[in-house]
Amino acid sequence: MQREPSDQSRRRKAQFCTHPNLLSSTLLRFTTLRLTHTISPLSKYNHPKKFETREMASGATWRLSVSPSNFARLSLSFRTKRRQLPLRTACTVRSEVSLSVGVRLIPHPRKIETGGEDAFFVSGENGVLAVADGVSGWAERNVNPALFSRQLMSHASNFFADEEINCDPQILLRKSHEATTSVGSATVLFAMLEKNGTLKIANVGDCGLRIIRKGRVIFATCPQEHYFDCPYQISSESNGQTYEDATVCSIKLKEQDIIVMGSDGLFDNVFDREIITEISNFQDMTEAAKGLAELASNHSRDFYFDSPFSAEARTRGFDVKWWEKLLGKKLTGGKLDDITVIVAQVVKASTEQHS
C-alpha cells in the first residue's frame, strides 16, 4: 500500500490538484471535431479567419482553419513535396500498418465557450496519438489552464517526424515539454505505432489507454497519482514531473486491434465493459469515438450512476455521512470534466506514406 504523503509534500507537489468534484445537472452542448487527416488542437487561434501555414519535417505543409463556434470545425489541406526521407524516420516511410482514427472532444459544461482544457494530436497514417489534460487549478492564479496543454500538443505535431524522435514517445514528450513556454501543467499520454505493429506508450498522470482484441481488453495503462484525484503532471514549474517520470511500455498489436485512448473524463465515467459494448456497435472509428464520448457525458451528469470515479472514491474513504449509510445510501454519480476520446483501429497501411 502506498504511503500517504506528508502535509508539506502535498502542498509542494500537488498544489493545483482539485478535490473530487461530482456532477451537476447542467446541460451540455457538444463541440465536434471533424478531422480529415491530422488535427493539432491549436484553439488559441480563435478568430474565424485566422490561418497558419507551416512546413513539417517531411516537406509537407498544412493549413489549419478554425471556426470558434460551439460546433467547431477543423479542416486541414495538404500540399506535399516529394522528397527523400531519412531511413531512421520509421514513422514516415514504408509502413506495414497504420491507424484508422476517430476523435471526439466534449468540454466541461462550464467551459464550452472556451473549448475546455483538454488538447490532442493524432496522425493516423503515421501512427501517432497524443492527449493532454490541462490542470484546472491554475485558474486560481488567473492562468488559462488550456494554454499549456494546447501548446504541448502543438509542439508534438511539429516534432513527431524528427529523426531524433525515431518513434520514441518518451523523447517526443521531452522535446514537446522543453519547447512549451506557457505557464501551467497537464497530464499527458503519447502513443506511437512502429511500422512492425509495436505500439510504444509514454504516460504521465491519469490519461488512459486500452487495447481491445476480439472483444476483450488485453492491455490497460495504470494512472500515476500522488494521492486520490491528484495525478502526476508535467509542469512549467521546476517541482513538477518530467518525461523521466513517465511510465513507458510497449505492446505488439495485430490488425483489427482497437486502441481506446483519452483523458480521465472518459475513464472516470465509463467502465471497460461499457467501452467494449459501445465500440462493438460501430464500424466507423469516428462514430465509435462520438458514441463513447456521449456515453461518458451522460454518465457524468447522472447523480445515481455508480461510476468508476465514485466507486474509487469510496475505496479511498470518500462517502456519504454515517447516518445516510444507515439508510442504505452511498456515494454515487459521475464526474463532470472535459472528455476527450480517441478510438483507433490497426489497419494495413498503403505501400508508401508521407507525413
JSON list of N, CA and C in Angstrom, two decimals, residues 194-224:
[
{"chain": "A", "resi": 194, "resn": "GLU", "atom": "N", "xyz": [4.94, 1.68, -34.35]},
{"chain": "A", "resi": 194, "resn": "GLU", "atom": "CA", "xyz": [6.03, 1.40, -35.28]},
{"chain": "A", "resi": 194, "resn": "GLU", "atom": "C", "xyz": [5.49, 0.64, -36.49]},
{"chain": "A", "resi": 195, "resn": "LYS", "atom": "N", "xyz": [6.27, 0.63, -37.57]},
{"chain": "A", "resi": 195, "resn": "LYS", "atom": "CA", "xyz": [5.81, 0.01, -38.81]},
{"chain": "A", "resi": 195, "resn": "LYS", "atom": "C", "xyz": [5.60, -1.50, -38.66]},
{"chain": "A", "resi": 196, "resn": "ASN", "atom": "N", "xyz": [6.26, -2.12, -37.66]},
{"chain": "A", "resi": 196, "resn": "ASN", "atom": "CA", "xyz": [6.08, -3.56, -37.45]},
{"chain": "A", "resi": 196, "resn": "ASN", "atom": "C", "xyz": [4.90, -3.88, -36.54]},
{"chain": "A", "resi": 197, "resn": "GLY", "atom": "N", "xyz": [4.15, -2.85, -36.13]},
{"chain": "A", "resi": 197, "resn": "GLY", "atom": "CA", "xyz": [2.96, -3.09, -35.31]},
{"chain": "A", "resi": 197, "resn": "GLY", "atom": "C", "xyz": [3.17, -2.96, -33.82]},
{"chain": "A", "resi": 198, "resn": "THR", "atom": "N", "xyz": [4.36, -2.56, -33.38]},
{"chain": "A", "resi": 198, "resn": "THR", "atom": "CA", "xyz": [4.61, -2.36, -31.95]},
{"chain": "A", "resi": 198, "resn": "THR", "atom": "C", "xyz": [4.16, -0.96, -31.54]},
{"chain": "A", "resi": 199, "resn": "LEU", "atom": "N", "xyz": [3.29, -0.91, -30.55]},
{"chain": "A", "resi": 199, "resn": "LEU", "atom": "CA", "xyz": [2.82, 0.37, -30.03]},
{"chain": "A", "resi": 199, "resn": "LEU", "atom": "C", "xyz": [3.65, 0.73, -28.81]},
{"chain": "A", "resi": 200, "resn": "LYS", "atom": "N", "xyz": [4.28, 1.91, -28.85]},
{"chain": "A", "resi": 200, "resn": "LYS", "atom": "CA", "xyz": [5.07, 2.40, -27.73]},
{"chain": "A", "resi": 200, "resn": "LYS", "atom": "C", "xyz": [4.30, 3.51, -27.02]},
{"chain": "A", "resi": 201, "resn": "ILE", "atom": "N", "xyz": [4.33, 3.47, -25.70]},
{"chain": "A", "resi": 201, "resn": "ILE", "atom": "CA", "xyz": [3.49, 4.36, -24.89]},
{"chain": "A", "resi": 201, "resn": "ILE", "atom": "C", "xyz": [4.35, 5.05, -23.84]},
{"chain": "A", "resi": 202, "resn": "ALA", "atom": "N", "xyz": [4.09, 6.35, -23.64]},
{"chain": "A", "resi": 202, "resn": "ALA", "atom": "CA", "xyz": [4.69, 7.10, -22.53]},
{"chain": "A", "resi": 202, "resn": "ALA", "atom": "C", "xyz": [3.56, 7.88, -21.86]},
{"chain": "A", "resi": 203, "resn": "ASN", "atom": "N", "xyz": [3.39, 7.66, -20.55]},
{"chain": "A", "resi": 203, "resn": "ASN", "atom": "CA", "xyz": [2.25, 8.22, -19.83]},
{"chain": "A", "resi": 203, "resn": "ASN", "atom": "C", "xyz": [2.69, 8.91, -18.54]},
{"chain": "A", "resi": 204, "resn": "VAL", "atom": "N", "xyz": [2.22, 10.14, -18.34]},
{"chain": "A", "resi": 204, "resn": "VAL", "atom": "CA", "xyz": [2.42, 10.85, -17.08]},
{"chain": "A", "resi": 204, "resn": "VAL", "atom": "C", "xyz": [1.05, 11.29, -16.59]},
{"chain": "A", "resi": 205, "resn": "GLY", "atom": "N", "xyz": [0.58, 10.70, -15.49]},
{"chain": "A", "resi": 205, "resn": "GLY", "atom": "CA", "xyz": [-0.70, 11.10, -14.93]},
{"chain": "A", "resi": 205, "resn": "GLY", "atom": "C", "xyz": [-1.81, 10.10, -15.16]},
{"chain": "A", "resi": 206, "resn": "ASP", "atom": "N", "xyz": [-3.03, 10.61, -15.35]},
{"chain": "A", "resi": 206, "resn": "ASP", "atom": "CA", "xyz": [-4.19, 9.73, -15.38]},
{"chain": "A", "resi": 206, "resn": "ASP", "atom": "C", "xyz": [-4.96, 9.75, -16.69]},
{"chain": "A", "resi": 207, "resn": "CYS", "atom": "N", "xyz": [-4.36, 10.23, -17.79]},
{"chain": "A", "resi": 207, "resn": "CYS", "atom": "CA", "xyz": [-4.95, 9.91, -19.08]},
{"chain": "A", "resi": 207, "resn": "CYS", "atom": "C", "xyz": [-4.81, 8.40, -19.27]},
{"chain": "A", "resi": 208, "resn": "GLY", "atom": "N", "xyz": [-5.64, 7.80, -20.09]},
{"chain": "A", "resi": 208, "resn": "GLY", "atom": "CA", "xyz": [-5.64, 6.34, -20.15]},
{"chain": "A", "resi": 208, "resn": "GLY", "atom": "C", "xyz": [-5.65, 5.80, -21.56]},
{"chain": "A", "resi": 209, "resn": "LEU", "atom": "N", "xyz": [-5.33, 4.50, -21.65]},
{"chain": "A", "resi": 209, "resn": "LEU", "atom": "CA", "xyz": [-5.32, 3.80, -22.93]},
{"chain": "A", "resi": 209, "resn": "LEU", "atom": "C", "xyz": [-5.71, 2.35, -22.71]},
{"chain": "A", "resi": 210, "resn": "ARG", "atom": "N", "xyz": [-6.59, 1.86, -23.56]},
{"chain": "A", "resi": 210, "resn": "ARG", "atom": "CA", "xyz": [-6.98, 0.45, -23.54]},
{"chain": "A", "resi": 210, "resn": "ARG", "atom": "C", "xyz": [-6.76, -0.12, -24.94]},
{"chain": "A", "resi": 211, "resn": "ILE", "atom": "N", "xyz": [-6.35, -1.39, -24.99]},
{"chain": "A", "resi": 211, "resn": "ILE", "atom": "CA", "xyz": [-6.26, -2.12, -26.26]},
{"chain": "A", "resi": 211, "resn": "ILE", "atom": "C", "xyz": [-7.26, -3.26, -26.22]},
{"chain": "A", "resi": 212, "resn": "ILE", "atom": "N", "xyz": [-8.12, -3.28, -27.22]},
{"chain": "A", "resi": 212, "resn": "ILE", "atom": "CA", "xyz": [-9.20, -4.27, -27.27]},
{"chain": "A", "resi": 212, "resn": "ILE", "atom": "C", "xyz": [-8.95, -5.19, -28.46]},
{"chain": "A", "resi": 213, "resn": "ARG", "atom": "N", "xyz": [-8.96, -6.48, -28.18]},
{"chain": "A", "resi": 213, "resn": "ARG", "atom": "CA", "xyz": [-8.77, -7.50, -29.22]},
{"chain": "A", "resi": 213, "resn": "ARG", "atom": "C", "xyz": [-9.87, -8.55, -29.10]},
{"chain": "A", "resi": 214, "resn": "LYS", "atom": "N", "xyz": [-10.64, -8.69, -30.14]},
{"chain": "A", "resi": 214, "resn": "LYS", "atom": "CA", "xyz": [-11.72, -9.68, -30.19]},
{"chain": "A", "resi": 214, "resn": "LYS", "atom": "C", "xyz": [-12.65, -9.56, -28.98]},
{"chain": "A", "resi": 215, "resn": "GLY", "atom": "N", "xyz": [-13.02, -8.34, -28.66]},
{"chain": "A", "resi": 215, "resn": "GLY", "atom": "CA", "xyz": [-14.00, -8.11, -27.61]},
{"chain": "A", "resi": 215, "resn": "GLY", "atom": "C", "xyz": [-13.46, -8.21, -26.20]},
{"chain": "A", "resi": 216, "resn": "ARG", "atom": "N", "xyz": [-12.14, -8.18, -26.02]},
{"chain": "A", "resi": 216, "resn": "ARG", "atom": "CA", "xyz": [-11.55, -8.25, -24.69]},
{"chain": "A", "resi": 216, "resn": "ARG", "atom": "C", "xyz": [-10.48, -7.18, -24.54]},
{"chain": "A", "resi": 217, "resn": "VAL", "atom": "N", "xyz": [-10.38, -6.60, -23.34]},
{"chain": "A", "resi": 217, "resn": "VAL", "atom": "CA", "xyz": [-9.29, -5.67, -23.05]},
{"chain": "A", "resi": 217, "resn": "VAL", "atom": "C", "xyz": [-8.04, -6.49, -22.74]},
{"chain": "A", "resi": 218, "resn": "ILE", "atom": "N", "xyz": [-7.03, -6.37, -23.59]},
{"chain": "A", "resi": 218, "resn": "ILE", "atom": "CA", "xyz": [-5.80, -7.14, -23.39]},
{"chain": "A", "resi": 218, "resn": "ILE", "atom": "C", "xyz": [-4.69, -6.30, -22.78]},
{"chain": "A", "resi": 219, "resn": "PHE", "atom": "N", "xyz": [-4.92, -4.98, -22.72]},
{"chain": "A", "resi": 219, "resn": "PHE", "atom": "CA", "xyz": [-3.91, -4.11, -22.14]},
{"chain": "A", "resi": 219, "resn": "PHE", "atom": "C", "xyz": [-4.59, -2.84, -21.63]},
{"chain": "A", "resi": 220, "resn": "ALA", "atom": "N", "xyz": [-4.13, -2.35, -20.47]},
{"chain": "A", "resi": 220, "resn": "ALA", "atom": "CA", "xyz": [-4.65, -1.10, -19.92]},
{"chain": "A", "resi": 220, "resn": "ALA", "atom": "C", "xyz": [-3.52, -0.39, -19.18]},
{"chain": "A", "resi": 221, "resn": "THR", "atom": "N", "xyz": [-3.42, 0.92, -19.37]},
{"chain": "A", "resi": 221, "resn": "THR", "atom": "CA", "xyz": [-2.46, 1.70, -18.60]},
{"chain": "A", "resi": 221, "resn": "THR", "atom": "C", "xyz": [-2.96, 1.89, -17.18]},
{"chain": "A", "resi": 222, "resn": "CYS", "atom": "N", "xyz": [-2.04, 2.17, -16.28]},
{"chain": "A", "resi": 222, "resn": "CYS", "atom": "CA", "xyz": [-2.39, 2.46, -14.88]},
{"chain": "A", "resi": 222, "resn": "CYS", "atom": "C", "xyz": [-2.11, 3.93, -14.60]},
{"chain": "A", "resi": 223, "resn": "PRO", "atom": "N", "xyz": [-3.03, 4.62, -13.93]},
{"chain": "A", "resi": 223, "resn": "PRO", "atom": "CA", "xyz": [-2.81, 6.03, -13.62]},
{"chain": "A", "resi": 223, "resn": "PRO", "atom": "C", "xyz": [-1.69, 6.22, -12.60]},
{"chain": "A", "resi": 224, "resn": "GLN", "atom": "N", "xyz": [-0.97, 7.31, -12.73]},
{"chain": "A", "resi": 224, "resn": "GLN", "atom": "CA", "xyz": [0.04, 7.71, -11.76]},
{"chain": "A", "resi": 224, "resn": "GLN", "atom": "C", "xyz": [-0.55, 8.83, -10.91]}
]
